[in-house]
């Protein structure tokens, strides 16, 4: 038996207003809640039991995944009364684990889309007798300050942790913590209980200081943190376009649209252009002449005639008026954007907000 912990208690503030009603890991990516892809990958790697560490909107997870039997997994849920941080959340589920003290437990951040070879990660952990093994991936230098840097020595042992470094002298490697770990179970039991703990800022540096064996496995398979709207639409498109495989992607109802995923009940007029890895949700409507590229159109949303939607997320039941242009925008659930508006570059329309016809020409980048 291989057990895993899924960290899914974050508030997902960077994805508001989409996360006002739905926790980030439950937002639909390529037609299903994001976690469906992670669960399918974990199951394929031999994981058979997963404990969800929840805090924000915990009910949404259990309502969808239940006891896991429909997904071929055994699932359990533990909810924090106060968010305990990543390390506190791991510790908080310890008494639900069945893994023996010396055996490995996999731990995943709930917002990472990754093709990492989980079997190889656990094998490396066992073979090297590590206390903790971290998946590391390399990113471009200009992006490094947004991540936790993890330099390693020639044998792969971790030598330091530099969380979101701002000073040039702290940019000591291009290897970052990819949010997927293997822990010796007894290490989990050693995290302080009953107070918030950050695994990145406290547990890992503390273990290193105490002389624990922390192994870094650098693997450059597909990797994306879906925490921002831009990453979210790109991750969804990558799944639809097959840049990363997932057994959880539902069948499209429009095999003729090779670059799109169209879910059951969606209604597309004959002359629409839908592609670039877009997903059109169940019962959504796309009217004549509209163009949808690289976007996620939520369940029951309406895109009216001649509208152009690029690299954007349109929430459930939202509507986009005729001739409106959206580019790199988030429209919250139930919002109504009238005709002939233009919204670009990171603009967000809150849930249920109504924008009239010709009301806005806005680019968040220029504001
Ligand atoms: P932002 O608010 O947009 O930064 O998103 P977030 O709240 O999800 O935070 P972040 O992306 O840093 O979290 C990384 C992972 O840890 C995500 O899968 C979160 O769901 C999870 N996480 C963060 N804090 C907690 C917590 O206090 N409890 C639990 N159970 N999970 C957490």
Short mmCIF file of C-alpha atoms and ligand atoms in Angstrom, two decimals:
data_model
loop_
_atom_site.label_atom_id
_atom_site.label_comp_id
_atom_site.label_asym_id
_atom_site.label_seq_id
_atom_site.Cartn_x
_atom_site.Cartn_y
_atom_site.Cartn_z
CA UNK A 1 0.00 0.00 0.00
CA UNK A 2 1.26 3.51 -0.82
CA UNK A 3 -0.38 6.37 1.01
CA UNK A 4 -0.41 10.02 0.01
CA UNK A 5 -1.42 13.33 1.57
CA UNK A 6 -2.94 16.07 -0.59
CA UNK A 7 -2.55 19.64 0.65
CA UNK A 8 -5.72 21.39 -0.45
CA UNK A 9 -6.52 23.88 2.33
CA UNK A 10 -5.23 27.09 0.72
CA UNK A 11 -7.56 30.01 -0.01
CA UNK A 12 -6.31 30.44 -3.58
CA UNK A 13 -6.31 34.24 -3.30
CA UNK A 14 -4.42 34.72 -6.57
CA UNK A 15 -7.28 33.07 -8.44
CA UNK A 16 -10.09 35.19 -7.02
CA UNK A 17 -12.93 35.57 -7.81
CA UNK A 18 -12.96 31.97 -9.14
CA UNK A 19 -12.02 30.68 -5.70
CA UNK A 20 -14.77 32.57 -3.89
CA UNK A 21 -17.16 29.64 -4.38
CA UNK A 22 -14.77 26.84 -5.27
CA UNK A 23 -11.44 25.90 -3.69
CA UNK A 24 -8.57 26.19 -6.16
CA UNK A 25 -7.93 22.43 -6.50
CA UNK A 26 -11.60 21.92 -7.40
CA UNK A 27 -11.68 24.45 -10.26
CA UNK A 28 -12.29 22.74 -13.57
CA UNK A 29 -9.20 22.19 -15.69
CA UNK A 30 -9.69 20.39 -19.03
CA UNK A 31 -13.27 19.57 -18.10
CA UNK A 32 -12.88 18.10 -14.60
CA UNK A 33 -11.87 19.40 -11.16
CA UNK A 34 -8.10 19.84 -11.22
CA UNK A 35 -7.61 17.22 -8.51
CA UNK A 36 -9.04 14.54 -10.82
CA UNK A 37 -5.85 14.76 -12.87
CA UNK A 38 -3.65 14.49 -9.77
CA UNK A 39 -5.66 11.57 -8.42
CA UNK A 40 -5.43 9.72 -11.75
CA UNK A 41 -1.65 10.17 -11.82
CA UNK A 42 -1.26 9.07 -8.20
CA UNK A 43 -3.37 5.98 -8.80
CA UNK A 44 -1.36 5.09 -11.91
CA UNK A 45 1.78 5.25 -9.76
CA UNK A 46 0.39 2.73 -7.28
CA UNK A 47 -1.06 5.07 -4.65
CA UNK A 48 -4.19 3.49 -3.20
CA UNK A 49 -5.08 5.70 -0.25
CA UNK A 50 -5.08 9.50 -0.07
CA UNK A 51 -5.78 11.75 2.91
CA UNK A 52 -6.98 15.22 1.96
CA UNK A 53 -5.75 18.00 4.27
CA UNK A 54 -8.54 20.55 3.90
CA UNK A 55 -9.27 23.92 5.50
CA UNK A 56 -11.02 26.28 3.05
CA UNK A 57 -14.45 25.05 1.82
CA UNK A 58 -13.81 21.44 2.83
CA UNK A 59 -17.30 20.22 1.92
CA UNK A 60 -16.69 20.75 -1.82
CA UNK A 61 -14.00 18.03 -1.95
CA UNK A 62 -15.97 15.36 -0.16
CA UNK A 63 -19.16 16.05 -2.10
CA UNK A 64 -17.36 15.36 -5.38
CA UNK A 65 -14.88 12.60 -4.52
CA UNK A 66 -16.74 10.87 -1.65
CA UNK A 67 -14.99 7.78 -0.32
CA UNK A 68 -13.03 7.54 -3.58
CA UNK A 69 -14.46 4.19 -4.67
CA UNK A 70 -15.68 5.69 -7.97
CA UNK A 71 -12.08 6.70 -8.65
CA UNK A 72 -10.49 3.39 -7.58
CA UNK A 73 -8.99 4.99 -4.47
CA UNK A 74 -9.64 5.06 -0.75
CA UNK A 75 -10.04 8.69 0.32
CA UNK A 76 -10.13 10.25 3.75
CA UNK A 77 -10.58 13.91 4.77
CA UNK A 78 -9.22 15.92 7.67
CA UNK A 79 -10.29 19.55 8.13
CA UNK A 80 -8.30 22.10 10.09
CA UNK A 81 -10.30 24.41 12.34
CA UNK A 82 -7.74 27.15 11.56
CA UNK A 83 -5.46 26.92 8.49
CA UNK A 84 -2.32 25.23 9.84
CA UNK A 85 0.04 26.08 6.97
CA UNK A 86 1.59 23.41 4.77
CA UNK A 87 3.61 21.67 7.54
CA UNK A 88 0.85 21.98 10.15
CA UNK A 89 -1.58 20.47 7.65
CA UNK A 90 0.71 17.48 7.07
CA UNK A 91 1.06 16.93 10.84
CA UNK A 92 -2.67 17.34 11.34
CA UNK A 93 -3.47 14.23 9.28
CA UNK A 94 -0.79 12.04 10.93
CA UNK A 95 -3.20 10.00 13.04
CA UNK A 96 -5.13 8.95 9.92
CA UNK A 97 -2.07 7.44 8.24
CA UNK A 98 -1.58 3.67 8.22
CA UNK A 99 2.01 3.71 6.93
CA UNK A 100 4.67 2.23 9.26
CA UNK A 101 7.20 4.68 10.82
CA UNK A 102 10.05 3.92 8.41
CA UNK A 103 7.95 3.65 5.26
CA UNK A 104 7.40 6.45 2.69
CA UNK A 105 4.35 8.71 2.38
CA UNK A 106 3.87 10.84 -0.76
CA UNK A 107 2.78 14.47 -0.28
CA UNK A 108 1.39 16.72 -3.00
CA UNK A 109 0.54 20.40 -3.19
CA UNK A 110 -2.97 20.52 -4.57
CA UNK A 111 -2.27 22.99 -7.37
CA UNK A 112 0.66 21.52 -9.29
CA UNK A 113 0.17 19.98 -12.72
CA UNK A 114 3.15 17.70 -13.16
CA UNK A 115 4.32 14.71 -15.12
CA UNK A 116 6.94 13.72 -12.53
CA UNK A 117 7.65 9.99 -12.32
CA UNK A 118 6.28 9.24 -8.85
CA UNK A 119 7.47 5.63 -8.90
CA UNK A 120 11.04 6.76 -9.58
CA UNK A 121 10.78 9.38 -6.83
CA UNK A 122 9.75 6.80 -4.22
CA UNK A 123 12.40 4.37 -5.48
CA UNK A 124 15.13 7.03 -5.15
CA UNK A 125 13.88 7.82 -1.65
CA UNK A 126 14.11 4.17 -0.61
CA UNK A 127 17.40 3.43 -2.37
CA UNK A 128 19.16 6.46 -0.84
CA UNK A 129 17.50 5.96 2.56
CA UNK A 130 16.42 9.58 2.63
CA UNK A 131 14.31 11.12 5.37
CA UNK A 132 12.61 13.43 2.88
CA UNK A 133 12.87 13.43 -0.91
CA UNK A 134 11.83 16.51 -2.86
CA UNK A 135 10.97 16.73 -6.52
CA UNK A 136 12.96 19.67 -7.92
CA UNK A 137 12.47 21.30 -11.29
CA UNK A 138 14.53 24.01 -13.00
CA UNK A 139 13.01 27.35 -14.03
CA UNK A 140 14.30 30.39 -15.91
CA UNK A 141 16.42 32.82 -13.88
CA UNK A 142 13.97 35.73 -14.10
CA UNK A 143 11.23 33.63 -12.49
CA UNK A 144 13.28 32.21 -9.62
CA UNK A 145 12.34 34.81 -6.99
CA UNK A 146 8.74 33.51 -6.97
CA UNK A 147 9.79 30.04 -5.81
CA UNK A 148 11.67 28.18 -3.10
CA UNK A 149 15.20 27.47 -4.30
CA UNK A 150 16.80 24.15 -3.32
CA UNK A 151 20.50 23.72 -4.14
CA UNK A 152 21.94 20.20 -3.95
CA UNK A 153 25.46 18.74 -3.86
CA UNK A 154 26.93 16.43 -6.50
CA UNK A 155 25.16 13.42 -4.92
CA UNK A 156 21.76 15.12 -4.86
CA UNK A 157 21.67 15.89 -1.13
CA UNK A 158 20.02 19.22 -0.33
CA UNK A 159 22.47 21.84 0.95
CA UNK A 160 20.15 24.81 1.65
CA UNK A 161 16.64 26.27 1.27
CA UNK A 162 16.08 29.81 -0.03
CA UNK A 163 12.36 30.60 0.01
CA UNK A 164 11.28 33.27 -2.53
CA UNK A 165 14.71 34.97 -2.58
CA UNK A 166 14.75 38.71 -3.29
CA UNK A 167 18.51 39.38 -3.08
CA UNK A 168 20.75 38.46 -6.01
CA UNK A 169 23.20 36.65 -3.69
CA UNK A 170 20.44 34.24 -2.65
CA UNK A 171 19.86 33.08 -6.23
CA UNK A 172 22.21 30.16 -5.76
CA UNK A 173 20.63 27.63 -8.11
CA UNK A 174 17.91 27.32 -10.75
CA UNK A 175 16.40 24.28 -8.96
CA UNK A 176 13.08 24.92 -7.26
CA UNK A 177 10.87 23.01 -4.86
CA UNK A 178 8.23 21.51 -7.16
CA UNK A 179 5.66 20.85 -4.41
CA UNK A 180 5.83 17.04 -4.35
CA UNK A 181 7.61 15.16 -1.59
CA UNK A 182 8.24 11.72 -0.16
CA UNK A 183 8.45 11.77 3.65
CA UNK A 184 9.60 8.99 5.94
CA UNK A 185 6.43 8.64 7.99
CA UNK A 186 8.20 9.23 11.33
CA UNK A 187 9.29 12.69 10.09
CA UNK A 188 5.61 13.64 9.76
CA UNK A 189 5.00 12.64 13.38
CA UNK A 190 7.90 14.90 14.41
CA UNK A 191 6.33 18.12 13.06
CA UNK A 192 4.93 20.21 15.96
CA UNK A 193 1.19 19.76 16.38
CA UNK A 194 -1.38 22.42 17.32
CA UNK A 195 0.24 25.44 15.68
CA UNK A 196 0.70 26.63 12.09
CA UNK A 197 3.92 25.41 10.48
CA UNK A 198 5.28 26.10 7.01
CA UNK A 199 6.96 23.03 5.58
CA UNK A 200 8.99 25.23 3.21
CA UNK A 201 10.11 27.86 5.72
CA UNK A 202 10.34 25.86 8.93
CA UNK A 203 10.24 22.07 8.56
CA UNK A 204 12.73 21.67 5.71
CA UNK A 205 15.36 24.16 7.00
CA UNK A 206 14.94 22.71 10.52
CA UNK A 207 15.50 19.15 9.29
CA UNK A 208 18.59 20.24 7.35
CA UNK A 209 19.99 21.99 10.42
CA UNK A 210 19.34 18.85 12.49
CA UNK A 211 21.35 16.72 10.03
CA UNK A 212 18.49 14.85 8.36
CA UNK A 213 19.01 13.34 4.90
CA UNK A 214 17.11 15.48 2.42
CA UNK A 215 17.35 14.26 -1.15
CA UNK A 216 16.58 16.42 -4.19
CA UNK A 217 15.51 14.64 -7.37
CA UNK A 218 15.78 16.98 -10.35
CA UNK A 219 13.30 15.96 -13.00
CA UNK A 220 12.43 18.12 -15.96
CA UNK A 221 9.13 16.57 -17.03
CA UNK A 222 6.11 18.83 -17.57
CA UNK A 223 5.56 21.06 -14.54
CA UNK A 224 3.28 24.03 -13.87
CA UNK A 225 1.99 25.68 -10.70
CA UNK A 226 -1.62 26.58 -11.52
CA UNK A 227 -1.88 29.28 -8.83
CA UNK A 228 -2.36 32.28 -11.14
CA UNK A 229 -5.02 32.87 -13.84
CA UNK A 230 -2.38 32.90 -16.58
CA UNK A 231 -0.87 29.58 -15.46
CA UNK A 232 -4.34 28.15 -14.97
CA UNK A 233 -5.51 28.74 -18.56
CA UNK A 234 -2.19 27.56 -19.96
CA UNK A 235 -2.26 24.38 -17.84
CA UNK A 236 -5.79 23.61 -18.96
CA UNK A 237 -4.86 24.16 -22.62
CA UNK A 238 -1.75 21.97 -22.22
CA UNK A 239 -3.96 19.11 -21.04
CA UNK A 240 -6.41 19.57 -23.91
CA UNK A 241 -3.58 19.78 -26.45
CA UNK A 242 -1.82 16.73 -24.98
CA UNK A 243 1.36 18.50 -23.77
CA UNK A 244 0.73 16.52 -20.59
CA UNK A 245 -1.33 13.36 -20.54
CA UNK A 246 -4.14 12.68 -18.11
CA UNK A 247 -6.44 9.70 -17.88
CA UNK A 248 -9.04 12.00 -16.29
CA UNK A 249 -9.75 14.16 -19.37
CA UNK A 250 -13.37 13.54 -20.47
CA UNK A 251 -14.22 12.75 -24.08
CA UNK A 252 -15.00 15.71 -26.30
CA UNK A 253 -18.36 15.89 -28.04
CA UNK A 254 -16.74 17.61 -31.06
CA UNK A 255 -13.97 15.42 -32.46
CA UNK A 256 -13.88 17.76 -35.49
CA UNK A 257 -12.48 20.55 -33.29
CA UNK A 258 -9.05 19.01 -32.75
CA UNK A 259 -7.70 21.78 -30.50
CA UNK A 260 -10.63 22.01 -28.11
CA UNK A 261 -12.53 20.03 -25.51
CA UNK A 262 -16.30 20.47 -25.83
CA UNK A 263 -18.36 18.97 -23.02
CA UNK A 264 -21.83 17.44 -23.32
CA UNK A 265 -24.73 19.78 -23.93
CA UNK A 266 -22.54 22.65 -25.14
CA UNK A 267 -24.14 24.46 -28.06
CA UNK A 268 -21.80 25.92 -30.69
CA UNK A 269 -23.07 27.79 -33.73
CA UNK A 270 -21.74 26.55 -37.05
CA UNK A 271 -19.33 29.39 -37.76
CA UNK A 272 -17.57 29.74 -34.39
CA UNK A 273 -13.81 29.37 -34.01
CA UNK A 274 -12.87 27.40 -30.92
CA UNK A 275 -9.31 26.18 -30.42
CA UNK A 276 -5.90 26.69 -28.83
CA UNK A 277 -6.73 24.10 -26.16
CA UNK A 278 -9.98 25.77 -25.05
CA UNK A 279 -12.52 23.93 -22.95
CA UNK A 280 -16.22 24.65 -23.45
CA UNK A 281 -18.19 23.59 -20.38
CA UNK A 282 -21.37 21.56 -20.27
CA UNK A 283 -24.42 23.48 -21.52
CA UNK A 284 -22.31 26.52 -22.46
CA UNK A 285 -23.35 28.41 -25.59
CA UNK A 286 -21.09 30.00 -28.19
CA UNK A 287 -22.93 32.12 -30.72
CA UNK A 288 -22.28 32.89 -34.36
CA UNK A 289 -18.91 34.34 -35.32
CA UNK A 290 -17.45 34.15 -31.80
CA UNK A 291 -13.79 33.24 -31.39
CA UNK A 292 -12.53 31.35 -28.34
CA UNK A 293 -8.79 30.62 -28.06
CA UNK A 294 -6.80 29.05 -25.19
CA UNK A 295 -9.66 29.71 -22.76
CA UNK A 296 -11.82 27.96 -20.20
CA UNK A 297 -15.54 28.59 -20.69
CA UNK A 298 -17.46 27.48 -17.61
CA UNK A 299 -20.55 25.36 -17.37
CA UNK A 300 -23.63 27.14 -18.72
CA UNK A 301 -21.70 30.29 -19.74
CA UNK A 302 -22.82 32.25 -22.83
CA UNK A 303 -20.47 33.82 -25.37
CA UNK A 304 -22.56 36.01 -27.67
CA UNK A 305 -22.15 36.66 -31.39
CA UNK A 306 -18.81 37.96 -32.58
CA UNK A 307 -17.20 38.05 -29.11
CA UNK A 308 -13.48 37.28 -28.92
CA UNK A 309 -12.19 35.39 -25.86
CA UNK A 310 -8.45 34.74 -25.61
CA UNK A 311 -6.43 33.16 -22.77
CA UNK A 312 -9.30 33.90 -20.39
CA UNK A 313 -11.49 32.13 -17.86
CA UNK A 314 -15.25 32.69 -18.03
CA UNK A 315 -16.93 31.43 -14.87
CA UNK A 316 -19.98 29.23 -14.58
CA UNK A 317 -23.18 30.81 -15.83
CA UNK A 318 -21.40 34.05 -16.81
CA UNK A 319 -22.17 35.81 -20.09
CA UNK A 320 -20.03 37.77 -22.53
CA UNK A 321 -21.93 40.15 -24.80
CA UNK A 322 -21.80 40.47 -28.57
CA UNK A 323 -18.58 41.91 -29.96
CA UNK A 324 -16.87 42.04 -26.56
CA UNK A 325 -13.12 41.30 -26.49
CA UNK A 326 -11.53 39.49 -23.52
CA UNK A 327 -7.80 38.84 -23.48
CA UNK A 328 -6.10 37.42 -20.38
CA UNK A 329 -9.15 38.10 -18.21
CA UNK A 330 -11.07 36.35 -15.42
CA UNK A 331 -14.87 36.63 -15.39
CA UNK A 332 -16.40 35.41 -12.13
CA UNK A 333 -19.31 32.97 -11.90
CA UNK A 334 -22.62 34.53 -12.92
CA UNK A 335 -21.14 37.88 -14.07
CA UNK A 336 -22.75 39.55 -17.10
CA UNK A 337 -20.44 41.50 -19.38
CA UNK A 338 -22.51 43.46 -21.90
CA UNK A 339 -21.85 43.96 -25.61
CA UNK A 340 -18.86 45.87 -27.08
CA UNK A 341 -16.65 45.92 -23.99
CA UNK A 342 -12.90 45.39 -24.10
CA UNK A 343 -11.03 43.87 -21.17
CA UNK A 344 -7.39 42.84 -21.30
CA UNK A 345 -4.22 42.00 -19.42
CA UNK A 346 -5.22 40.57 -16.06
CA UNK A 347 -8.57 42.37 -15.60
CA UNK A 348 -11.06 40.55 -13.34
CA UNK A 349 -14.81 40.87 -13.13
CA UNK A 350 -16.25 39.73 -9.81
CA UNK A 351 -18.97 37.09 -9.50
CA UNK A 352 -22.50 38.28 -10.43
CA UNK A 353 -21.32 41.79 -11.41
CA UNK A 354 -23.19 43.34 -14.36
CA UNK A 355 -21.29 45.49 -16.89
CA UNK A 356 -23.49 47.33 -19.38
CA UNK A 357 -23.06 47.54 -23.14
CA UNK A 358 -20.00 49.52 -24.23
CA UNK A 359 -19.25 50.30 -20.57
CA UNK A 360 -15.59 49.41 -20.26
CA UNK A 361 -12.35 49.55 -22.17
CA UNK A 362 -9.80 48.34 -19.66
CA UNK A 363 -6.39 46.78 -19.49
CA UNK A 364 -5.09 45.97 -16.01
CA UNK A 365 -1.53 46.06 -17.40
CA UNK A 366 -1.92 49.75 -18.27
CA UNK A 367 -3.77 50.78 -15.11
P1 LIG B 1 -2.70 31.69 -2.87
O1 LIG B 1 -3.56 32.26 -1.78
O2 LIG B 1 -3.15 32.18 -4.22
O3 LIG B 1 -1.24 31.87 -2.65
O4 LIG B 1 -2.95 30.10 -2.93
P2 LIG B 1 -2.91 29.00 -1.75
O5 LIG B 1 -3.72 29.50 -0.60
O6 LIG B 1 -3.34 27.70 -2.33
O7 LIG B 1 -1.39 28.94 -1.30
P3 LIG B 1 -0.18 28.15 -1.94
O8 LIG B 1 -0.33 28.10 -3.42
O9 LIG B 1 1.08 28.72 -1.40
O10 LIG B 1 -0.33 26.70 -1.30
C1 LIG B 1 0.37 25.56 -1.75
C2 LIG B 1 -0.47 24.33 -1.47
O11 LIG B 1 -0.63 24.14 -0.06
C3 LIG B 1 -1.86 24.42 -2.06
O12 LIG B 1 -2.21 23.15 -2.53
C4 LIG B 1 -2.72 24.82 -0.86
O13 LIG B 1 -4.05 24.30 -0.99
C5 LIG B 1 -2.00 24.16 0.30
N1 LIG B 1 -2.09 24.93 1.54
C6 LIG B 1 -1.60 26.18 1.78
N2 LIG B 1 -1.84 26.56 3.05
C7 LIG B 1 -2.53 25.52 3.62
C8 LIG B 1 -3.09 25.31 4.94
O14 LIG B 1 -3.01 26.16 5.83
N3 LIG B 1 -3.71 24.12 5.15
C9 LIG B 1 -3.82 23.16 4.19
N4 LIG B 1 -4.48 22.03 4.48
N5 LIG B 1 -3.32 23.33 2.95
C10 LIG B 1 -2.68 24.50 2.68
#
